[in-house]
């Protein structure tokens, strides 16, 4: 005979999660005492059955001694589980239960704490251990769905994109639906705002556009509204990116073979100039300076009193206390931060020759 309970189960990275909504109704009906009674029943009917299933599968389940030592107030809902080299944390908290497995046989990034903080746990698990992990959580899932009347399993959203997984459009449509948007993606009506593109035109949902990727290459694509000023641009069958409206062209910018990566060039040349000056190769430093800036142009660094006092790095990116590594700027390039002044708020323009 099945037990009347409604809940949702899902898989994560070597993890089984269980979630119920009944505690809200119990709290409304009986206040704090009603919620406490619901939690006790949840622990007795669901949490206890998970422990029994683990024991049947050959797992050893006991108290979490570390939690009892450091987190006594919540230790009653935590259990330590092990089967050979495969370990797991089992925890009940309010309306949810999590069963997270991990191992330290292969945890290259985070071998501490038994490997429980290693990212991408399933990927790093040895093959046989991964099979045992999958078998364990599936057995628990199947048992709970058979015992309780309205327990449903929600498959995990496919990770990544590619043949046999999902396309960029499928990924975006799932994203659109998961954000409580009504209707089809193609029929979505963009909120009434002036979302102007990089070339000054108003962006339209589903419009053909052009963007730059991270390496500065210009790519054609189709823009779909995301949220705020952000748009999802599909650039290929299995590729899309999330960009602001001010980074999108509605008209072909031309010269598509040329990379728009001036910031990379600037940063690289400034680094070479700084390195040449540091090793006292002033002739090369002067040559690089003349490539970057007009020969007679006065150069400045931007000092900020914040971050313990530091200079802006090249391209206004990062901070440094080393004047040779600091970004160099012309008077026109100071305007976004200082306007026409030499000092504003916590910022100050420092002439390069004066700093030297």
Coordinates of C-alpha atoms in Angstrom, one line a residue:
X1 CA 0.0 0.0 0.0
X2 CA 1.4 3.4 -1.0
X3 CA 1.8 6.3 1.4
X4 CA 0.2 9.6 0.5
X5 CA 3.1 12.1 0.0
X6 CA 3.9 14.5 -2.8
X7 CA 7.4 15.5 -3.7
X8 CA 10.0 16.0 -6.4
X9 CA 13.3 14.1 -6.9
X10 CA 16.2 15.2 -9.1
X11 CA 19.8 14.3 -9.8
X12 CA 22.7 16.6 -9.7
X13 CA 26.5 16.2 -9.8
X14 CA 26.8 12.8 -7.9
X15 CA 23.8 14.0 -5.9
X16 CA 20.2 13.1 -5.2
X17 CA 17.8 15.8 -4.1
X18 CA 14.3 15.5 -2.7
X19 CA 11.9 18.4 -2.2
X20 CA 8.4 18.6 -0.7
X21 CA 6.0 21.6 -0.4
X22 CA 3.8 20.2 2.5
X23 CA 5.5 22.2 5.2
X24 CA 4.0 25.5 4.1
X25 CA 0.4 24.2 4.5
X26 CA 1.4 22.6 7.9
X27 CA 2.8 25.9 9.1
X28 CA -0.4 27.8 8.0
X29 CA -2.6 25.3 9.7
X30 CA -0.7 24.7 13.0
X31 CA 2.0 27.4 13.2
X32 CA 5.4 26.4 14.4
X33 CA 4.2 23.3 16.1
X34 CA 2.5 22.2 12.9
X35 CA 5.7 22.7 10.9
X36 CA 7.7 20.8 13.5
X37 CA 5.3 17.9 13.4
X38 CA 5.5 17.8 9.6
X39 CA 9.3 17.8 9.7
X40 CA 9.3 14.9 12.2
X41 CA 6.9 12.9 10.0
X42 CA 9.0 13.8 6.9
X43 CA 12.1 12.5 8.6
X44 CA 10.4 9.3 9.8
X45 CA 8.7 8.4 6.5
X46 CA 11.3 9.5 3.9
X47 CA 14.7 10.1 5.6
X48 CA 14.5 6.8 7.5
X49 CA 13.6 4.9 4.4
X50 CA 16.6 6.2 2.5
X51 CA 18.8 5.0 5.3
X52 CA 17.2 1.6 5.2
X53 CA 17.7 1.4 1.4
X54 CA 21.3 2.3 1.8
X55 CA 21.8 -0.4 4.3
X56 CA 20.2 -2.9 2.0
X57 CA 22.6 -1.8 -0.8
X58 CA 25.7 -2.5 1.4
X59 CA 26.3 1.1 2.6
X60 CA 27.4 1.8 6.2
X61 CA 25.4 4.7 7.6
X62 CA 26.2 6.4 10.9
X63 CA 26.2 9.8 12.7
X64 CA 28.2 12.6 11.2
X65 CA 30.8 13.0 14.0
X66 CA 32.3 16.2 12.5
X67 CA 28.8 17.8 12.5
X68 CA 28.1 16.6 16.1
X69 CA 31.4 18.3 17.1
X70 CA 31.0 21.6 15.3
X71 CA 27.3 22.0 14.4
X72 CA 25.4 20.3 17.2
X73 CA 22.1 22.2 16.5
X74 CA 21.8 20.6 13.0
X75 CA 23.7 17.4 13.5
X76 CA 20.5 15.4 14.2
X77 CA 19.6 15.6 10.5
X78 CA 23.0 14.7 9.2
X79 CA 24.5 11.2 8.5
X80 CA 27.9 10.0 7.3
X81 CA 27.7 7.2 4.7
X82 CA 30.4 5.0 3.1
X83 CA 30.8 2.0 0.8
X84 CA 34.4 1.2 0.2
X85 CA 36.1 4.4 -1.1
X86 CA 32.8 6.0 -2.1
X87 CA 31.6 8.3 0.6
X88 CA 28.4 10.4 1.0
X89 CA 26.8 13.1 3.1
X90 CA 23.1 12.5 3.8
X91 CA 21.2 15.5 5.3
X92 CA 17.5 16.4 6.0
X93 CA 16.8 20.1 6.4
X94 CA 13.2 21.4 6.6
X95 CA 11.4 20.2 3.4
X96 CA 14.5 18.9 1.6
X97 CA 16.8 15.9 1.7
X98 CA 20.2 15.8 -0.1
X99 CA 22.4 12.7 -0.6
X100 CA 25.7 13.8 -2.1
X101 CA 28.4 11.3 -2.9
X102 CA 32.1 11.9 -3.3
X103 CA 35.5 10.2 -3.3
X104 CA 39.2 10.9 -2.8
X105 CA 40.7 8.3 -5.1
X106 CA 40.8 10.9 -7.9
X107 CA 40.2 14.5 -6.7
X108 CA 43.0 16.5 -8.4
X109 CA 41.6 20.0 -7.6
X110 CA 40.3 19.5 -4.0
X111 CA 41.6 16.4 -2.3
X112 CA 40.9 18.0 1.1
X113 CA 37.9 17.0 3.2
X114 CA 37.7 13.6 1.4
X115 CA 37.1 15.2 -2.0
X116 CA 33.6 16.5 -1.1
X117 CA 34.5 20.0 -2.5
X118 CA 35.9 18.7 -5.8
X119 CA 34.0 20.2 -8.8
X120 CA 32.5 18.0 -11.5
X121 CA 32.5 14.9 -9.1
X122 CA 31.0 12.5 -11.6
X123 CA 33.6 13.2 -14.2
X124 CA 36.5 12.6 -11.8
X125 CA 35.1 9.4 -10.3
X126 CA 36.8 6.1 -11.3
X127 CA 34.5 4.1 -13.7
X128 CA 33.4 1.4 -11.3
X129 CA 32.8 3.9 -8.5
X130 CA 30.7 6.0 -10.9
X131 CA 28.6 3.0 -11.7
X132 CA 28.0 2.4 -8.0
X133 CA 27.1 6.0 -7.5
X134 CA 24.5 5.9 -10.3
X135 CA 23.1 2.5 -9.1
X136 CA 22.7 3.8 -5.6
X137 CA 20.8 7.0 -6.4
X138 CA 18.6 5.2 -9.0
X139 CA 17.7 2.5 -6.4
X140 CA 16.7 5.2 -3.9
X141 CA 14.7 7.1 -6.5
X142 CA 12.8 4.0 -7.7
X143 CA 12.0 2.9 -4.2
X144 CA 10.7 6.3 -3.1
X145 CA 8.6 6.7 -6.3
X146 CA 7.1 3.3 -5.7
X147 CA 6.3 3.8 -2.0
X148 CA 4.8 7.3 -2.2
X149 CA 1.8 8.2 -4.3
X150 CA 2.9 11.5 -5.8
X151 CA 6.7 11.4 -5.9
X152 CA 7.9 12.6 -9.3
X153 CA 11.3 12.5 -10.8
X154 CA 12.5 15.5 -12.8
X155 CA 15.4 14.7 -15.2
X156 CA 18.3 17.1 -15.0
X157 CA 18.7 19.7 -17.7
X158 CA 21.3 18.5 -20.3
X159 CA 24.7 20.0 -19.6
X160 CA 26.5 21.5 -22.5
X161 CA 25.5 21.5 -26.1
X162 CA 26.2 19.3 -29.0
X163 CA 25.0 16.4 -31.2
X164 CA 22.8 14.1 -29.1
X165 CA 22.5 16.6 -26.2
X166 CA 20.7 19.8 -27.4
X167 CA 21.0 22.7 -29.9
X168 CA 21.5 26.3 -29.0
X169 CA 17.9 27.1 -29.8
X170 CA 16.6 24.2 -27.6
X171 CA 18.8 25.6 -24.8
X172 CA 17.4 29.1 -25.2
X173 CA 13.8 27.8 -25.4
X174 CA 14.3 25.9 -22.2
X175 CA 15.8 29.0 -20.6
X176 CA 12.8 31.1 -21.8
X177 CA 10.3 28.6 -20.4
X178 CA 12.1 28.2 -17.0
X179 CA 11.9 32.0 -16.4
X180 CA 8.1 31.9 -16.3
X181 CA 7.6 33.4 -19.8
X182 CA 4.3 32.5 -21.4
X183 CA 4.0 31.2 -25.0
X184 CA 6.6 30.4 -27.6
X185 CA 10.0 32.0 -27.7
X186 CA 9.3 33.3 -31.3
X187 CA 6.1 35.0 -30.1
X188 CA 7.7 36.8 -27.1
X189 CA 7.0 40.5 -26.9
X190 CA 10.0 42.6 -25.7
X191 CA 9.2 45.0 -22.9
X192 CA 8.7 48.6 -24.0
X193 CA 12.2 50.0 -23.6
X194 CA 14.6 51.7 -26.0
X195 CA 17.1 48.9 -26.4
X196 CA 19.5 50.6 -28.8
X197 CA 22.2 48.7 -30.6
X198 CA 25.8 49.7 -31.0
X199 CA 25.0 51.5 -34.2
X200 CA 22.0 53.3 -32.7
X201 CA 19.1 51.2 -34.0
X202 CA 16.3 49.7 -31.9
X203 CA 16.8 45.9 -31.4
X204 CA 14.0 43.6 -32.3
X205 CA 13.4 40.1 -30.8
X206 CA 14.4 37.5 -33.4
X207 CA 16.4 40.0 -35.5
X208 CA 19.6 39.2 -37.5
X209 CA 22.5 40.9 -35.8
X210 CA 26.3 40.9 -35.6
X211 CA 28.5 40.6 -32.5
X212 CA 32.1 40.2 -31.5
X213 CA 33.2 37.0 -29.7
X214 CA 35.8 37.0 -26.9
X215 CA 38.6 37.0 -29.4
X216 CA 37.3 40.0 -31.3
X217 CA 35.9 38.1 -34.4
X218 CA 32.7 39.4 -35.9
X219 CA 30.0 36.8 -36.0
X220 CA 26.5 36.9 -37.5
X221 CA 23.6 35.6 -35.4
X222 CA 20.0 36.0 -34.3
X223 CA 19.1 38.0 -31.2
X224 CA 16.5 36.9 -28.6
X225 CA 15.7 39.1 -25.6
X226 CA 16.9 37.7 -22.3
X227 CA 16.5 40.2 -19.4
X228 CA 17.4 43.8 -18.6
X229 CA 19.8 45.0 -21.3
X230 CA 21.0 41.4 -22.1
X231 CA 20.3 39.5 -25.3
X232 CA 20.9 35.9 -26.2
X233 CA 22.5 35.7 -29.7
X234 CA 22.5 32.4 -31.5
X235 CA 25.7 32.2 -33.6
X236 CA 25.5 28.6 -34.8
X237 CA 23.6 25.4 -34.4
X238 CA 25.4 24.6 -31.1
X239 CA 26.6 28.1 -30.1
X240 CA 25.1 31.2 -28.5
X241 CA 26.3 34.0 -26.2
X242 CA 24.8 36.5 -23.8
X243 CA 25.6 40.1 -24.6
X244 CA 24.4 43.6 -23.8
X245 CA 22.5 45.6 -26.4
X246 CA 25.3 48.1 -26.7
X247 CA 27.6 45.3 -28.0
X248 CA 25.3 44.4 -30.9
X249 CA 25.3 45.7 -34.5
X250 CA 22.0 45.6 -36.5
X251 CA 23.9 46.4 -39.7
X252 CA 26.9 44.5 -41.0
X253 CA 29.9 46.5 -39.6
X254 CA 32.0 45.5 -42.6
X255 CA 35.6 44.3 -42.9
X256 CA 34.6 41.0 -41.2
X257 CA 38.0 39.5 -41.5
X258 CA 39.5 42.1 -39.2
X259 CA 39.4 41.3 -35.5
X260 CA 38.0 43.9 -33.2
X261 CA 40.5 43.2 -30.4
X262 CA 42.3 46.5 -30.0
X263 CA 42.2 46.1 -26.2
X264 CA 44.3 42.9 -26.6
X265 CA 46.9 44.6 -28.8
X266 CA 47.0 47.6 -26.4
X267 CA 47.5 45.4 -23.3
X268 CA 50.2 43.3 -25.0
X269 CA 52.2 46.3 -26.3
X270 CA 52.0 48.1 -22.9
X271 CA 53.2 44.9 -21.2
X272 CA 56.2 44.7 -23.7
X273 CA 56.9 48.4 -23.1
X274 CA 56.9 48.0 -19.3
X275 CA 59.2 44.9 -19.6
X276 CA 61.6 46.8 -21.8
X277 CA 61.7 49.7 -19.4
X278 CA 62.2 47.4 -16.4
X279 CA 65.3 45.8 -18.0
X280 CA 66.5 49.3 -19.0
X281 CA 66.1 48.7 -22.7
X282 CA 64.9 52.3 -23.2
X283 CA 65.3 52.3 -27.0
X284 CA 62.8 49.5 -27.4
X285 CA 60.5 51.1 -24.8
X286 CA 60.5 54.3 -26.8
X287 CA 59.8 52.5 -30.0
X288 CA 56.8 50.7 -28.5
X289 CA 55.6 54.0 -26.9
X290 CA 55.6 55.6 -30.3
X291 CA 53.6 52.7 -31.8
X292 CA 51.0 53.1 -29.0
X293 CA 50.8 56.8 -28.7
X294 CA 51.6 60.0 -30.7
X295 CA 55.3 60.9 -30.1
X296 CA 54.6 64.2 -28.4
X297 CA 51.5 63.1 -26.5
X298 CA 51.6 63.6 -22.7
X299 CA 50.9 60.4 -20.9
X300 CA 49.2 59.8 -17.5
X301 CA 48.5 57.1 -15.0
X302 CA 45.3 57.0 -13.0
X303 CA 45.7 56.7 -9.2
X304 CA 42.9 55.6 -6.9
X305 CA 42.9 56.0 -3.1
X306 CA 40.9 52.8 -2.9
X307 CA 42.2 49.2 -2.8
X308 CA 44.9 50.4 -0.4
X309 CA 46.1 52.9 -3.0
X310 CA 46.9 51.7 -6.5
X311 CA 47.2 52.6 -10.2
X312 CA 44.8 51.5 -12.9
X313 CA 46.1 48.7 -15.1
X314 CA 46.0 48.9 -18.9
X315 CA 42.6 49.3 -20.5
X316 CA 41.2 50.5 -17.1
X317 CA 41.5 46.8 -16.0
X318 CA 42.9 45.7 -12.7
X319 CA 45.1 47.6 -10.2
X320 CA 48.9 47.7 -9.5
X321 CA 51.2 49.6 -7.2
X322 CA 54.1 49.2 -9.7
X323 CA 54.4 52.3 -12.0
X324 CA 56.0 50.2 -14.7
X325 CA 53.0 47.9 -14.8
X326 CA 50.4 50.6 -14.6
X327 CA 48.3 51.6 -17.6
X328 CA 49.3 54.6 -19.6
X329 CA 46.6 57.0 -20.8
X330 CA 46.4 60.1 -23.0
X331 CA 44.5 63.2 -21.8
X332 CA 41.5 62.2 -23.9
X333 CA 41.4 58.7 -22.3
X334 CA 41.2 60.2 -18.8
X335 CA 37.8 61.8 -19.6
X336 CA 35.6 58.8 -18.8
X337 CA 36.8 58.9 -15.2
X338 CA 38.2 62.4 -14.6
X339 CA 36.6 64.6 -17.2
X340 CA 38.7 67.6 -17.8
X341 CA 40.0 67.7 -14.2
X342 CA 43.2 66.3 -12.8
X343 CA 41.6 65.1 -9.7
X344 CA 38.1 63.8 -8.9
X345 CA 36.7 62.1 -5.8
X346 CA 39.2 59.3 -5.1
X347 CA 40.9 59.4 -8.5
X348 CA 43.9 61.4 -9.6
X349 CA 45.9 61.8 -12.8
X350 CA 49.6 61.3 -12.4
X351 CA 51.9 62.4 -15.2
X352 CA 54.2 59.6 -16.3
X353 CA 57.3 61.7 -16.3
X354 CA 56.5 63.0 -12.8
X355 CA 56.0 59.5 -11.4
X356 CA 59.3 58.4 -13.0

